[in-house]
Short mmCIF file of C-alpha atoms in Angstrom, two decimals:
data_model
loop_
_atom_site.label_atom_id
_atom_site.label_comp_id
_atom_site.label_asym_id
_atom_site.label_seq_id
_atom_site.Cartn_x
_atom_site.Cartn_y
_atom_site.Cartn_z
CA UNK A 1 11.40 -11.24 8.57
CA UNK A 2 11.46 -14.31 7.08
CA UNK A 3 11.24 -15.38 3.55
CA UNK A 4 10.56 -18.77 1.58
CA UNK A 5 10.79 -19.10 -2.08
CA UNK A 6 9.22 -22.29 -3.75
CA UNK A 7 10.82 -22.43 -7.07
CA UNK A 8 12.36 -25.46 -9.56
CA UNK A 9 15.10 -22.99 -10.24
CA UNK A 10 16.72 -22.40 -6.95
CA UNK A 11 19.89 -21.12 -8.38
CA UNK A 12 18.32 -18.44 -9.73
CA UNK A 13 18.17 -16.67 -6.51
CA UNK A 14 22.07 -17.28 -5.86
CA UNK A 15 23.50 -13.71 -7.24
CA UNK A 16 20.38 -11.93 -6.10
CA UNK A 17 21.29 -12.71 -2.74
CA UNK A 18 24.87 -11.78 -2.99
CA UNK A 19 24.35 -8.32 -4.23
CA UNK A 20 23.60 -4.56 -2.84
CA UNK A 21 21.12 -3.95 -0.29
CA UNK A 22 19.37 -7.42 0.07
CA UNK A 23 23.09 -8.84 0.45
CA UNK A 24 23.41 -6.20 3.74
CA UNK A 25 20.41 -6.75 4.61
CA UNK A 26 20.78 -10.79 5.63
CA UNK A 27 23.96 -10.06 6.78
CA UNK A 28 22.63 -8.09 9.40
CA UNK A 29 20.14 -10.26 10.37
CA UNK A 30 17.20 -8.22 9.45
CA UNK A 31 15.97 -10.88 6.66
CA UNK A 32 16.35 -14.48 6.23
CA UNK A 33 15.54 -15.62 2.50
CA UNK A 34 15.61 -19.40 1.81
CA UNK A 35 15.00 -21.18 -1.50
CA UNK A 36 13.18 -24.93 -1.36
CA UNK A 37 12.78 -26.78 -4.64
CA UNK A 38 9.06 -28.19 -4.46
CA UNK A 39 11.00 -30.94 -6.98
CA UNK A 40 12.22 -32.36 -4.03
CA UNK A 41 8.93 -32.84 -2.54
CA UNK A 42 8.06 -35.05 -5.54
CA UNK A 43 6.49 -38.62 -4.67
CA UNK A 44 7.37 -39.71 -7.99
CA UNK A 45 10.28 -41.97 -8.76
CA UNK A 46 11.48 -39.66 -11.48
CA UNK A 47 10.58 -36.60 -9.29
CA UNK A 48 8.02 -35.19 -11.53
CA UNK A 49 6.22 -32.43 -10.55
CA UNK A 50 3.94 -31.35 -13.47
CA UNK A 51 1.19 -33.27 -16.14
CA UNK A 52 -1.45 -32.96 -19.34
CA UNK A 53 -4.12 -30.99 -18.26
CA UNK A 54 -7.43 -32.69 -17.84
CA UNK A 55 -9.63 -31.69 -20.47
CA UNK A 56 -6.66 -31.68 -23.09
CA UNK A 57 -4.39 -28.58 -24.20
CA UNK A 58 -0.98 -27.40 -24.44
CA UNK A 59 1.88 -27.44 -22.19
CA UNK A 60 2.27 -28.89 -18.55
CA UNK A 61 0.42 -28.00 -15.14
CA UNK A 62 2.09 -28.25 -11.87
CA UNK A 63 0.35 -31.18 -10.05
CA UNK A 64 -0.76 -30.25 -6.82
CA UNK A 65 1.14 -32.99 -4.10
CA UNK A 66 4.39 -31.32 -4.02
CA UNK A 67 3.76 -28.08 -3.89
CA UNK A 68 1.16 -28.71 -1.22
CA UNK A 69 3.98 -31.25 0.70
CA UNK A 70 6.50 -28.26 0.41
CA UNK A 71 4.22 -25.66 1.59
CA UNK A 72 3.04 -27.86 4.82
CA UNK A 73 6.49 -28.11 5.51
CA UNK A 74 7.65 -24.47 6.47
CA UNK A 75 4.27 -22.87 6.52
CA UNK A 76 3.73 -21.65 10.42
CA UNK A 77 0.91 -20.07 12.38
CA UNK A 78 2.32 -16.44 10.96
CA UNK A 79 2.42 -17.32 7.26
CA UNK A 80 1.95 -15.32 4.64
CA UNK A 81 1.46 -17.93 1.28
CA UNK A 82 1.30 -15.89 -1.68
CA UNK A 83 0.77 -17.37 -5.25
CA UNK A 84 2.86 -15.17 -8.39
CA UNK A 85 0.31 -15.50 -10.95
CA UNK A 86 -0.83 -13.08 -13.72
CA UNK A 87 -4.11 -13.65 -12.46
CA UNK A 88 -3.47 -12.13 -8.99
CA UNK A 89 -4.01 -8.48 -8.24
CA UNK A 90 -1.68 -6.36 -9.24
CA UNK A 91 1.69 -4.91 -7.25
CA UNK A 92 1.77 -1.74 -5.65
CA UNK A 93 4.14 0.26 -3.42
CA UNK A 94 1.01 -0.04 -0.55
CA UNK A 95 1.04 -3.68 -0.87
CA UNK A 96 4.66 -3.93 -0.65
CA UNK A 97 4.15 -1.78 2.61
CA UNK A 98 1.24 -4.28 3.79
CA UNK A 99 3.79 -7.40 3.34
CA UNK A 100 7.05 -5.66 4.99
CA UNK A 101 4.58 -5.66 8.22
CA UNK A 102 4.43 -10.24 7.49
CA UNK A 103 7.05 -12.21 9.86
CA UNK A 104 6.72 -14.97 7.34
CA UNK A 105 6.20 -14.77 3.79
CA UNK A 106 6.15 -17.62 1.33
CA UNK A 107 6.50 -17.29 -2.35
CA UNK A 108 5.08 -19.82 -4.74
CA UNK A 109 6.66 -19.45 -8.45
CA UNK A 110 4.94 -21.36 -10.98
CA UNK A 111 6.04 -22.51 -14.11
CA UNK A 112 4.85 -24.38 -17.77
CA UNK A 113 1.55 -23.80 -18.56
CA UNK A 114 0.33 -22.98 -14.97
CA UNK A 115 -0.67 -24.50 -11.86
CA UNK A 116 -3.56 -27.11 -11.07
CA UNK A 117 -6.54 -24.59 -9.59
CA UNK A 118 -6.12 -26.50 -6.32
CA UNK A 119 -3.78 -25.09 -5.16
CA UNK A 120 -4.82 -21.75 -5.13
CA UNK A 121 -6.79 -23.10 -2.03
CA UNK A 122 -3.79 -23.05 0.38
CA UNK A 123 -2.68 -19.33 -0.88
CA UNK A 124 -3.48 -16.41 1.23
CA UNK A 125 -3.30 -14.45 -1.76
CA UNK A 126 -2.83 -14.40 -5.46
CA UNK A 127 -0.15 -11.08 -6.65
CA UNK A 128 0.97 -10.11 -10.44
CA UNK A 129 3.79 -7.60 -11.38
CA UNK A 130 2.23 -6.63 -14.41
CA UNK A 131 -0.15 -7.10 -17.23
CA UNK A 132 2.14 -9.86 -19.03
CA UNK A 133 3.35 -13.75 -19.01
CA UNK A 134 6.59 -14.72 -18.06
CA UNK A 135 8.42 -17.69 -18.15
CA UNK A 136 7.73 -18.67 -14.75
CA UNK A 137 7.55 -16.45 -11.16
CA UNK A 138 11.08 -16.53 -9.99
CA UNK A 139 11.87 -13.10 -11.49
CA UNK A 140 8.29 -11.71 -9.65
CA UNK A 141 9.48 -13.14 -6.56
CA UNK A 142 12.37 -11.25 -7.01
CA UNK A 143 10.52 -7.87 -7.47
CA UNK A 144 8.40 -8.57 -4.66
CA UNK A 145 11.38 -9.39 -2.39
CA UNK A 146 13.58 -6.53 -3.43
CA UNK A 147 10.69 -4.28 -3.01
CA UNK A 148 9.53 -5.61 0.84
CA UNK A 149 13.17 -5.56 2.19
CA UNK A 150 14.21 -2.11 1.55
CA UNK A 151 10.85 -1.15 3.78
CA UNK A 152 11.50 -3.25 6.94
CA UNK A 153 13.14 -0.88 9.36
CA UNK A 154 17.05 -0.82 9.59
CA UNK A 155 17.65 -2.17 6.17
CA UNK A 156 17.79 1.73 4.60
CA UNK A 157 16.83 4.93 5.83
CA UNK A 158 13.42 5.76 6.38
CA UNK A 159 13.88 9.00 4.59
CA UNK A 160 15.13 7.52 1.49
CA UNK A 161 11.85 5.29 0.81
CA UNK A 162 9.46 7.90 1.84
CA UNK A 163 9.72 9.99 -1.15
CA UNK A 164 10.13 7.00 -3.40
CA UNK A 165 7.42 7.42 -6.33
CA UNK A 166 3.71 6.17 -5.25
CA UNK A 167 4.15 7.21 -2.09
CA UNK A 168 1.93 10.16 -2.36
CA UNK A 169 -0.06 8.63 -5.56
CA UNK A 170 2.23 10.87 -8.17
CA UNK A 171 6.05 10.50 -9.82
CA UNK A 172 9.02 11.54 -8.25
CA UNK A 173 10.25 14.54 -8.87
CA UNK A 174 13.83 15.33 -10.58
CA UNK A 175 16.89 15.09 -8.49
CA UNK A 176 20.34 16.81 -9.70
CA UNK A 177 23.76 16.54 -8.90
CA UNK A 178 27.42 17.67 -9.55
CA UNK A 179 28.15 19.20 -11.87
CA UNK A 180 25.91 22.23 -11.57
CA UNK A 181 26.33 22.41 -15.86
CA UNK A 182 26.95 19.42 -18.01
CA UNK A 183 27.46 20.15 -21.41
CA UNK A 184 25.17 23.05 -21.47
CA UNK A 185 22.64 21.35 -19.52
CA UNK A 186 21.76 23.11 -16.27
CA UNK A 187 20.81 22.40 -12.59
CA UNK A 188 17.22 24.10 -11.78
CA UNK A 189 18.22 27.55 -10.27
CA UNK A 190 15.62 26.86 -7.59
CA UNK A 191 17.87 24.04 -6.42
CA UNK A 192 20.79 26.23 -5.89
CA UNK A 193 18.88 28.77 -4.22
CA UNK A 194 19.24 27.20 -0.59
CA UNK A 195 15.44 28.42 0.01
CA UNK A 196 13.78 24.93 0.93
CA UNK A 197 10.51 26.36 0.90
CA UNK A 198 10.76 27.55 -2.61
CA UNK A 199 12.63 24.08 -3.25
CA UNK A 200 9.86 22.04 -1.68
CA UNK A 201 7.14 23.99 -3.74
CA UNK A 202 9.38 23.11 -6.55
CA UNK A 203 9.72 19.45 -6.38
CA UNK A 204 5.21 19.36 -5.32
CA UNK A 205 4.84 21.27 -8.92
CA UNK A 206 7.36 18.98 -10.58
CA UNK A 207 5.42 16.22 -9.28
CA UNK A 208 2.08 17.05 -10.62
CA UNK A 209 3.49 17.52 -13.77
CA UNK A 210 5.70 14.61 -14.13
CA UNK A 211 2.67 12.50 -12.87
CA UNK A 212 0.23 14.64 -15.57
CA UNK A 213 2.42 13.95 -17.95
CA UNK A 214 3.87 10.28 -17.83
CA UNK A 215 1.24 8.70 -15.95
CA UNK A 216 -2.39 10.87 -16.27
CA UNK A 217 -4.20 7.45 -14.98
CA UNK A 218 -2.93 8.01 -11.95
CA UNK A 219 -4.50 11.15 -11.11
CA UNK A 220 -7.91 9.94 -13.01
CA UNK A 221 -8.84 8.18 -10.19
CA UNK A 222 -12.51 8.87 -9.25
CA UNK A 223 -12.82 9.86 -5.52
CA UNK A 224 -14.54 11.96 -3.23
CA UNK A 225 -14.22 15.53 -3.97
CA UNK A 226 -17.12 17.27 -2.90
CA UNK A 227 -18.96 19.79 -5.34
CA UNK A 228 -19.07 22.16 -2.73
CA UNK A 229 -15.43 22.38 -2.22
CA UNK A 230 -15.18 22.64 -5.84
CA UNK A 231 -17.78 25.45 -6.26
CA UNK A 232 -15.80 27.36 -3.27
CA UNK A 233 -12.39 27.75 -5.23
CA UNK A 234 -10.57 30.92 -5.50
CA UNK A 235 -9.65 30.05 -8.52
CA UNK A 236 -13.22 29.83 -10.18
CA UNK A 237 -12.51 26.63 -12.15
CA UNK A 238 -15.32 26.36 -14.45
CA UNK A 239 -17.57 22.93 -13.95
CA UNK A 240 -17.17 22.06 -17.45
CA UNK A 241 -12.76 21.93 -17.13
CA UNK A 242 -14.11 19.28 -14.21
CA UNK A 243 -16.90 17.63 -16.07
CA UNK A 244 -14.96 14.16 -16.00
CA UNK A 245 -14.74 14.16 -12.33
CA UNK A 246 -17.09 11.64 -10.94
CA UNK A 247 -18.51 12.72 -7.45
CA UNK A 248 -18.23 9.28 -5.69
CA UNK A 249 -19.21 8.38 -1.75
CA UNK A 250 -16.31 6.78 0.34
CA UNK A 251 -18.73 3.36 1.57
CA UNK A 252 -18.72 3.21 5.14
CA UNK A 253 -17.96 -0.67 6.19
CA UNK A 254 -19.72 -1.65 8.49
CA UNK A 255 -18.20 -5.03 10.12
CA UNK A 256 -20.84 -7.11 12.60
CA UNK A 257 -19.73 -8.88 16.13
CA UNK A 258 -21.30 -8.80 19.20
CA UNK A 259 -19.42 -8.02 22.51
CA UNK A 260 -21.67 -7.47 26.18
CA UNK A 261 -20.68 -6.17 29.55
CA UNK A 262 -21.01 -8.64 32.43
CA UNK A 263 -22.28 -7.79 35.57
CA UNK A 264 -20.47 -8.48 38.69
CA UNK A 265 -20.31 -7.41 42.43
CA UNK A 266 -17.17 -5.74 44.37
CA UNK A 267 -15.16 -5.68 40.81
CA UNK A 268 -13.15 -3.04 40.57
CA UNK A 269 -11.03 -3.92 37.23
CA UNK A 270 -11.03 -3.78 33.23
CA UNK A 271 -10.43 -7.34 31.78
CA UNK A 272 -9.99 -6.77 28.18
CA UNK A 273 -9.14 -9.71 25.82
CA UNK A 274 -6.48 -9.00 23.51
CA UNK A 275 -5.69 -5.98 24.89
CA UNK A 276 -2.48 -5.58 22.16
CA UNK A 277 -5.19 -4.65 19.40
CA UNK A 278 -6.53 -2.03 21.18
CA UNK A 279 -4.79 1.42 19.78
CA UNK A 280 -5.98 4.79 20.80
CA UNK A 281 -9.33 3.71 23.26
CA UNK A 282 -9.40 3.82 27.20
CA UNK A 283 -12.09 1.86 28.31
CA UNK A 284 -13.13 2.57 31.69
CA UNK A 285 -15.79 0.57 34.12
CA UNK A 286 -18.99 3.03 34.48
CA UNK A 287 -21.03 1.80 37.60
CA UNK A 288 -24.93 2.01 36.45
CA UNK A 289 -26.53 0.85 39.94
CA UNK A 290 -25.65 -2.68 40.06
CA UNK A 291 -22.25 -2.10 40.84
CA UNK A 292 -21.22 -3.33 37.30
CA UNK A 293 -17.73 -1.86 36.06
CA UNK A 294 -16.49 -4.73 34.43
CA UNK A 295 -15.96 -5.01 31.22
CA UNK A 296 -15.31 -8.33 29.10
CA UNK A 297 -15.09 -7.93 25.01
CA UNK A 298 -15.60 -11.04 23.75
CA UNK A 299 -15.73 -10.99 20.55
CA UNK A 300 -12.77 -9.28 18.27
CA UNK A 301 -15.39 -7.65 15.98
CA UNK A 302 -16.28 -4.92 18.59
CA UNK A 303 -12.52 -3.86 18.63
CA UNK A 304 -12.45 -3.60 14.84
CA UNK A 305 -16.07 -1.72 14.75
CA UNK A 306 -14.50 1.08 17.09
CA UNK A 307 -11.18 1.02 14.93
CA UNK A 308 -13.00 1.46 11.58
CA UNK A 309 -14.92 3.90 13.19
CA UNK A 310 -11.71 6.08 14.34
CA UNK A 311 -10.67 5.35 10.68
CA UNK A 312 -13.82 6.92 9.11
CA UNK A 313 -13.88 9.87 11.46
CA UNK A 314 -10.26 10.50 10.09
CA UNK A 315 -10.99 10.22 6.70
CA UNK A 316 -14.00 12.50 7.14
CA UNK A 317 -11.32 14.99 8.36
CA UNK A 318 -9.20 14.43 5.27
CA UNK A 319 -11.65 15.06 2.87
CA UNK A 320 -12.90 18.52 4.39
CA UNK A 321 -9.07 19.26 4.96
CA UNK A 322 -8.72 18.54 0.85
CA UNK A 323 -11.68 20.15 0.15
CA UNK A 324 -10.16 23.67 2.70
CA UNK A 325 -7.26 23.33 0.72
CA UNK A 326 -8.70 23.71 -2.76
CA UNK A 327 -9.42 27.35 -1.56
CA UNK A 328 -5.69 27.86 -1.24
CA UNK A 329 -3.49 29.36 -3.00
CA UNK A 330 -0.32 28.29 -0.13
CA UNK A 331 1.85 25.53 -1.28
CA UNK A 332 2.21 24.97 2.16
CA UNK A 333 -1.12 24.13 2.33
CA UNK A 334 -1.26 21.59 -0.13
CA UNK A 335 1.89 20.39 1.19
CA UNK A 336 0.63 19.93 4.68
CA UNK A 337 -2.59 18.16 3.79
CA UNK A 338 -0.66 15.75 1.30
CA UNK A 339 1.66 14.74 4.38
CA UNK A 340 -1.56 14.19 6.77
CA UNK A 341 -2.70 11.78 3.85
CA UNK A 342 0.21 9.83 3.95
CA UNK A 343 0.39 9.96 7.72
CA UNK A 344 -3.20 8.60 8.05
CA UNK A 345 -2.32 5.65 5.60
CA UNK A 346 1.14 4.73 7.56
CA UNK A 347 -0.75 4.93 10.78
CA UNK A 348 -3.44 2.41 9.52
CA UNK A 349 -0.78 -0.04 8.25
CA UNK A 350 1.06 0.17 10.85
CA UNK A 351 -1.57 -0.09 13.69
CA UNK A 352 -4.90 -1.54 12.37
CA UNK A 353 -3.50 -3.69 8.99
CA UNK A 354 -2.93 -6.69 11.22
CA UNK A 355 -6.70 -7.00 12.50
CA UNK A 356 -8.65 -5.22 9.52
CA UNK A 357 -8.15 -8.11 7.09
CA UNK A 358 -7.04 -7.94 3.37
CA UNK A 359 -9.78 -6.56 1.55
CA UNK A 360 -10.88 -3.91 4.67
CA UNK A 361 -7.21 -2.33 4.32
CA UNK A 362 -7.37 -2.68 0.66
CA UNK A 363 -10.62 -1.15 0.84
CA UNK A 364 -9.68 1.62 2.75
CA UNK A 365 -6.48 2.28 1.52
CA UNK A 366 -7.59 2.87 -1.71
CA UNK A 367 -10.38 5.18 -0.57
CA UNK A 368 -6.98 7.21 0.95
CA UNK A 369 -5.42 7.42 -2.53
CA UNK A 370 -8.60 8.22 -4.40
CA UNK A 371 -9.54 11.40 -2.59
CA UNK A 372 -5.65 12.47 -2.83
CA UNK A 373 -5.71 11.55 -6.46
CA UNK A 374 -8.14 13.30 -7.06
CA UNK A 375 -7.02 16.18 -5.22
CA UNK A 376 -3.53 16.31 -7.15
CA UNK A 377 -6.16 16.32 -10.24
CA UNK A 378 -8.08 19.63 -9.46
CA UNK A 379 -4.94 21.03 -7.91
CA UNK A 380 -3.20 20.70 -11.79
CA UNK A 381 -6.03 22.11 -13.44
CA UNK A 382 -6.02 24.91 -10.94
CA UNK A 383 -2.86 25.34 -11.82
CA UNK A 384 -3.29 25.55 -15.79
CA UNK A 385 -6.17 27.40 -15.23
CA UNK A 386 -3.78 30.24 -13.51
CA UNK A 387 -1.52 30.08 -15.81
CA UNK A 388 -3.15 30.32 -18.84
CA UNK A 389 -4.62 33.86 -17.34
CA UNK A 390 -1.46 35.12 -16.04
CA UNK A 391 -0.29 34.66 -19.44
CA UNK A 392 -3.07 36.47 -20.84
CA UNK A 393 -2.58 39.19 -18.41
CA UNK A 394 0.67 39.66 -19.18
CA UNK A 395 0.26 39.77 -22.90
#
């Protein structure tokens, strides 16, 4: 991967580049990062990049010319041009997944007051770190950066970023280490138990409360949970401790194209254009009296109607799988569907993210994280709910 940074404060990148795992990571060749100063791309005598704003008002706004200049000059056929802004959409651990899949990504850091609205027209995309201004985007371009390298393959293990909070829509859970007791605080007995079952039950609970606790908006998600699965639990939740859950469709997308078969005599092959995008189909040439079995897609859009329909038959899956496993008391269970959930998002970004488009994977990957959101959600009040009459029970 490759990475461009178009800042005015190039030196700011310097010890960020020298350091820890990005450090390794160029030095092993599995990420180039560059820094350009768009300042340099200045026609202006006294290589000024910014002026008033029309209209009047405070500060400076970066003039369009040089960032446009510097842009034209590395951008390729495979760029990625993405504008820090704290108007863009927000970060999150899937779209730091989406980017780690770019062979090119270009950062644009602004500065002063902003940037002329122009040149939002030669950005791919517009991406915030948060709900607050900053001085300019170097330090976002450094969050972004740190956050796609450690996901390219090679540049740290695989296992140590697939627990990493988000991953699954909830916290972390709490890791331990030597010494078991530190000044009369203890390790979790379960973790010293050497019974991973029991420890991986552990760390799902710890999870849902961590997550219930520190960050309830991320299981408040509104997703589809059907009332039927709800009605079906063992646990006989009562509809009112679920009132706030909102029974909400996952939209089918339905993309239009047009592809046709061409008819020809004493053919006996499959031409397929762009065969590369093609995951998980065999098309084979059906004779229907004409002696016609060959088959010519010509337009992309039929490839990405029978992905998205794979993709919806999959999610249709999920959500009865969720729905089996509200019945269930096994942690195993819950476990097992939670790990098909994550499987069915890394296969789409890995397989189908480069052809879907933006908002399609955005679309769809959020549908993903609703109905497990929402899962983790009646899963914790199942949980209470048991609790609270065990404890009754027992009292």
């Amino acid at each position: 991967m490759k990475i461009d940074i178009l800042t005015l404060f190039p030196n700011m990148f310097n010890s960020f580049k020298e350091e820890s795992i990005i450090k390794r990571a160029i030095d092993e060749g599995k990420v180039t990062i560059n820094t350009c100063n768009f300042r340099d791309f200045s026609k202006n005598k006294h290589k000024k990049v910014d002026d008033t704003p029309y209209g009047g008002g405070n500060g400076m706004v970066l003039m369009c010319q040089p960032i446009f200049d510097a842009v034209a000059s590395i951008k390729k056929e495979k760029s990625k041009v993405i504008l820090l802004s704290p108007q863009g959409s927000k970060f999150t651990q899937e779209k730091a997944y989406e980017l780690a899949k770019e062979e090119h990504l270009i950062f644009i850091c602004g500065h002063y007051e902003g940037f002329d609205e122009r040149i939002k027209t030669i950005c791919d995309e517009e991406i915030s770190i948060g709900d607050y201004v900053l001085t300019g985007g170097e330090l976002p371009a450094m969050v972004l950066t740190d956050a796609v390298v450690r996901l390219i393959p090679g540049v740290i293990e695989e296992k140590s970023h697939e627990n990493d909070s988000f991953n699954n829509g909830l916290l972390d859970y709490p890791t331990y280490t030597k010494p078991r007791n530190y000044k009369g605080l203890e390790v979790p007995e379960v973790l010293l138990s050497g019974d991973h079952k029991k420890i991986e039950s552990w760390r799902k609970n710890e999870q849902l409360k961590i997550t219930n606790e520190k960050r309830p908006d991320l299981l408040n998600k509104k997703v589809k949970i059907t009332k039927e699965g709800l009605k079906k639990s063992k646990n006989k939740i009562r509809m009112d401790d679920v009132k706030n859950i909102k029974v909400t469709e996952v939209k089918n997308i339905k993309p239009t194209g047009k592809f046709k078969i061409v008819n020809e005599q004493k053919i006996n092959a499959i031409t397929i254009l762009n065969p590369k995008y093609i995951i998980g189909y065999k098309l084979r040439g059906k004779s229907n009296g004409n002696n016609s079995n060959k088959i010519i897609i010509v337009k992309n859009e039929f490839i990405k109607k029978m992905v998205l329909k794979n993709i919806h038959k999959k999610m249709d899956i999920l959500t009865y799988r969720l729905n089996v496993a509200l019945q269930s008391d096994d942690d195993d269970v819950t476990g097992k569907v939670l790990g098909e959930a994550e499987m069915l998002k890394s296969m789409i970004i890995s397989s189908y993210a480069r052809y879907l488009g933006g908002e399609n994977l955005d679309k769809i990957i959020k549908n993903i994280n609703y109905l497990v959101n929402e899962f983790v959600k009646v899963k914790t009040i199942q949980s209470t709910y048991m609790n609270k009459t065990n404890r009754r029970r027992m009292s």
